[in-house]
mmCIF file of C-alpha atoms in Angstrom:
data_model
loop_
_atom_site.group_PDB
_atom_site.id
_atom_site.type_symbol
_atom_site.label_atom_id
_atom_site.label_comp_id
_atom_site.label_asym_id
_atom_site.label_seq_id
_atom_site.Cartn_x
_atom_site.Cartn_y
_atom_site.Cartn_z
ATOM 1 C CA ASP A 923 36.498 100.561 21.212
ATOM 2 C CA ILE A 924 38.737 103.281 22.648
ATOM 3 C CA SER A 925 37.845 105.656 19.812
ATOM 4 C CA ARG A 926 34.153 105.256 20.742
ATOM 5 C CA VAL A 927 34.993 106.183 24.341
ATOM 6 C CA LEU A 928 36.913 109.272 23.247
ATOM 7 C CA LEU A 929 34.138 110.284 20.850
ATOM 8 C CA ASN A 930 31.534 110.036 23.644
ATOM 9 C CA ILE A 931 33.589 112.131 26.047
ATOM 10 C CA PHE A 932 34.495 114.715 23.371
ATOM 11 C CA SER A 933 30.855 114.956 22.335
ATOM 12 C CA ASN A 934 29.716 115.611 25.911
ATOM 13 C CA ALA A 935 32.467 118.188 26.473
ATOM 14 C CA LEU A 936 31.679 120.031 23.253
ATOM 15 C CA TYR A 937 27.979 120.030 24.135
ATOM 16 C CA ALA A 938 28.754 121.590 27.530
ATOM 17 C CA LEU A 939 31.074 124.181 25.983
ATOM 18 C CA GLU A 940 28.551 125.130 23.310
ATOM 19 C CA LYS A 941 25.820 125.480 25.951
ATOM 20 C CA LYS A 942 28.005 127.757 28.082
ATOM 21 C CA LYS A 943 28.996 129.829 25.019
ATOM 22 C CA LYS A 944 25.314 130.378 24.152
ATOM 23 C CA GLU A 945 24.691 131.604 27.704
ATOM 24 C CA ASN A 946 27.771 133.840 27.719
ATOM 25 C CA PRO A 947 29.024 135.074 24.321
ATOM 26 C CA ASP A 948 32.299 136.301 25.889
ATOM 27 C CA PHE A 949 33.125 132.792 27.168
ATOM 28 C CA LYS A 950 36.319 131.272 25.703
ATOM 29 C CA PRO A 951 35.776 127.491 25.396
ATOM 30 C CA LYS A 952 38.730 125.198 26.049
ATOM 31 C CA LEU A 953 39.085 121.470 25.521
ATOM 32 C CA ILE A 954 42.460 120.147 26.616
ATOM 33 C CA VAL A 955 43.608 116.599 25.892
ATOM 34 C CA THR A 956 46.791 115.240 27.441
ATOM 35 C CA THR A 957 48.374 111.812 27.561
ATOM 36 C CA GLU A 958 50.910 110.398 29.954
ATOM 37 C CA ARG A 959 52.701 107.099 30.371
ATOM 38 C CA LYS A 960 53.677 105.982 33.846
ATOM 39 C CA SER A 961 55.513 102.674 33.955
ATOM 40 C CA GLU A 962 52.954 100.095 32.798
ATOM 41 C CA GLN A 963 50.014 102.481 32.525
ATOM 42 C CA ILE A 964 48.845 105.212 30.184
ATOM 43 C CA SER A 965 46.356 107.913 31.006
ATOM 44 C CA ILE A 966 44.336 110.152 28.741
ATOM 45 C CA SER A 967 42.905 113.319 30.250
ATOM 46 C CA ILE A 968 40.057 115.223 28.573
ATOM 47 C CA LYS A 969 39.390 118.496 30.345
ATOM 48 C CA ASP A 970 36.947 121.290 29.541
ATOM 49 C CA ASN A 971 36.129 124.637 31.112
ATOM 50 C CA GLY A 972 32.356 124.199 30.901
ATOM 51 C CA ASP A 973 29.867 124.462 33.756
ATOM 52 C CA GLY A 974 31.028 121.329 35.569
ATOM 53 C CA ILE A 975 28.992 118.526 37.111
ATOM 54 C CA PRO A 976 27.250 119.085 40.455
ATOM 55 C CA ASP A 977 28.401 116.812 43.303
ATOM 56 C CA GLU A 978 24.888 115.465 43.843
ATOM 57 C CA ILE A 979 24.779 113.796 40.403
ATOM 58 C CA LYS A 980 28.416 112.731 39.929
ATOM 59 C CA HIS A 981 27.647 109.230 41.207
ATOM 60 C CA LYS A 982 24.964 108.816 38.508
ATOM 61 C CA ILE A 983 26.818 109.826 35.365
ATOM 62 C CA PHE A 984 27.984 106.317 34.463
ATOM 63 C CA GLU A 985 24.514 104.800 34.996
ATOM 64 C CA PRO A 986 22.632 103.699 31.862
ATOM 65 C CA PHE A 987 20.037 106.197 30.634
ATOM 66 C CA PHE A 988 21.146 108.988 32.975
ATOM 67 C CA SER A 989 21.520 112.269 31.124
ATOM 68 C CA THR A 990 21.681 115.936 31.987
ATOM 69 C CA LYS A 991 20.728 116.853 28.427
ATOM 70 C CA PRO A 992 17.167 117.783 27.486
ATOM 71 C CA SER A 993 14.955 115.016 26.097
ATOM 72 C CA GLY A 994 15.912 114.289 22.503
ATOM 73 C CA ASP A 995 19.499 115.524 22.863
ATOM 74 C CA GLY A 996 20.990 112.303 24.203
ATOM 75 C CA THR A 997 20.235 108.739 25.210
ATOM 76 C CA GLY A 998 22.129 108.674 28.480
ATOM 77 C CA LEU A 999 24.150 105.710 27.267
ATOM 78 C CA GLY A 1000 27.416 107.323 26.150
ATOM 79 C CA LEU A 1001 29.254 107.384 29.470
ATOM 80 C CA SER A 1002 27.769 104.079 30.604
ATOM 81 C CA ILE A 1003 29.002 102.339 27.451
ATOM 82 C CA SER A 1004 32.339 104.160 27.693
ATOM 83 C CA ASN A 1005 32.810 102.998 31.273
ATOM 84 C CA ASP A 1006 31.987 99.395 30.285
ATOM 85 C CA ILE A 1007 34.457 99.507 27.395
ATOM 86 C CA ILE A 1008 37.279 100.838 29.552
ATOM 87 C CA LYS A 1009 36.562 98.255 32.271
ATOM 88 C CA SER A 1010 36.566 95.466 29.661
ATOM 89 C CA HIS A 1011 40.109 96.576 28.753
ATOM 90 C CA GLY A 1012 41.178 96.430 32.411
ATOM 91 C CA GLY A 1013 41.126 100.192 32.900
ATOM 92 C CA GLU A 1014 39.075 102.829 34.630
ATOM 93 C CA ILE A 1015 37.547 106.230 34.006
ATOM 94 C CA THR A 1016 37.696 108.780 36.785
ATOM 95 C CA LEU A 1017 35.959 112.120 37.020
ATOM 96 C CA ASN A 1018 37.125 115.438 38.403
ATOM 97 C CA SER A 1019 34.594 118.226 38.166
ATOM 98 C CA LYS A 1020 33.831 121.474 39.902
ATOM 99 C CA VAL A 1021 30.713 123.497 39.223
ATOM 100 C CA GLY A 1022 31.590 126.721 37.426
ATOM 101 C CA GLU A 1023 35.094 125.548 36.500
ATOM 102 C CA GLY A 1024 34.718 122.497 34.263
ATOM 103 C CA THR A 1025 35.110 118.759 34.046
ATOM 104 C CA GLU A 1026 37.974 116.341 33.527
ATOM 105 C CA PHE A 1027 37.721 112.677 32.625
ATOM 106 C CA ILE A 1028 40.822 110.571 33.057
ATOM 107 C CA ILE A 1029 41.057 107.249 31.277
ATOM 108 C CA SER A 1030 43.696 104.896 32.706
ATOM 109 C CA LEU A 1031 44.760 101.748 30.862
ATOM 110 C CA GLY A 1032 47.499 99.195 31.366
ATOM 111 C CA VAL A 1033 50.042 98.737 28.583
#
């Protein structure tokens, strides 16, 4: 289950990085993954330096069938399913994103 979540988030990040690279050939894509254990909790951070997610749609990204990708490039189910999986394991996914700077998803799970 957790590998599916990571695959969905990696796939979205790589899509965003590839899109930005096509728009700006001098762009240097970065995808940074870190893990941390705090007491009885672990967190996994997946951070990219893509275009970021505008504030006005952040509240929609975990909704089923919501996608920022063009028709045919995604179903809009990846983050919704990922969120459901993490919740079913007693965890949460949080989002930090700033337009022009990138996006970070943080997965927190109890151990």
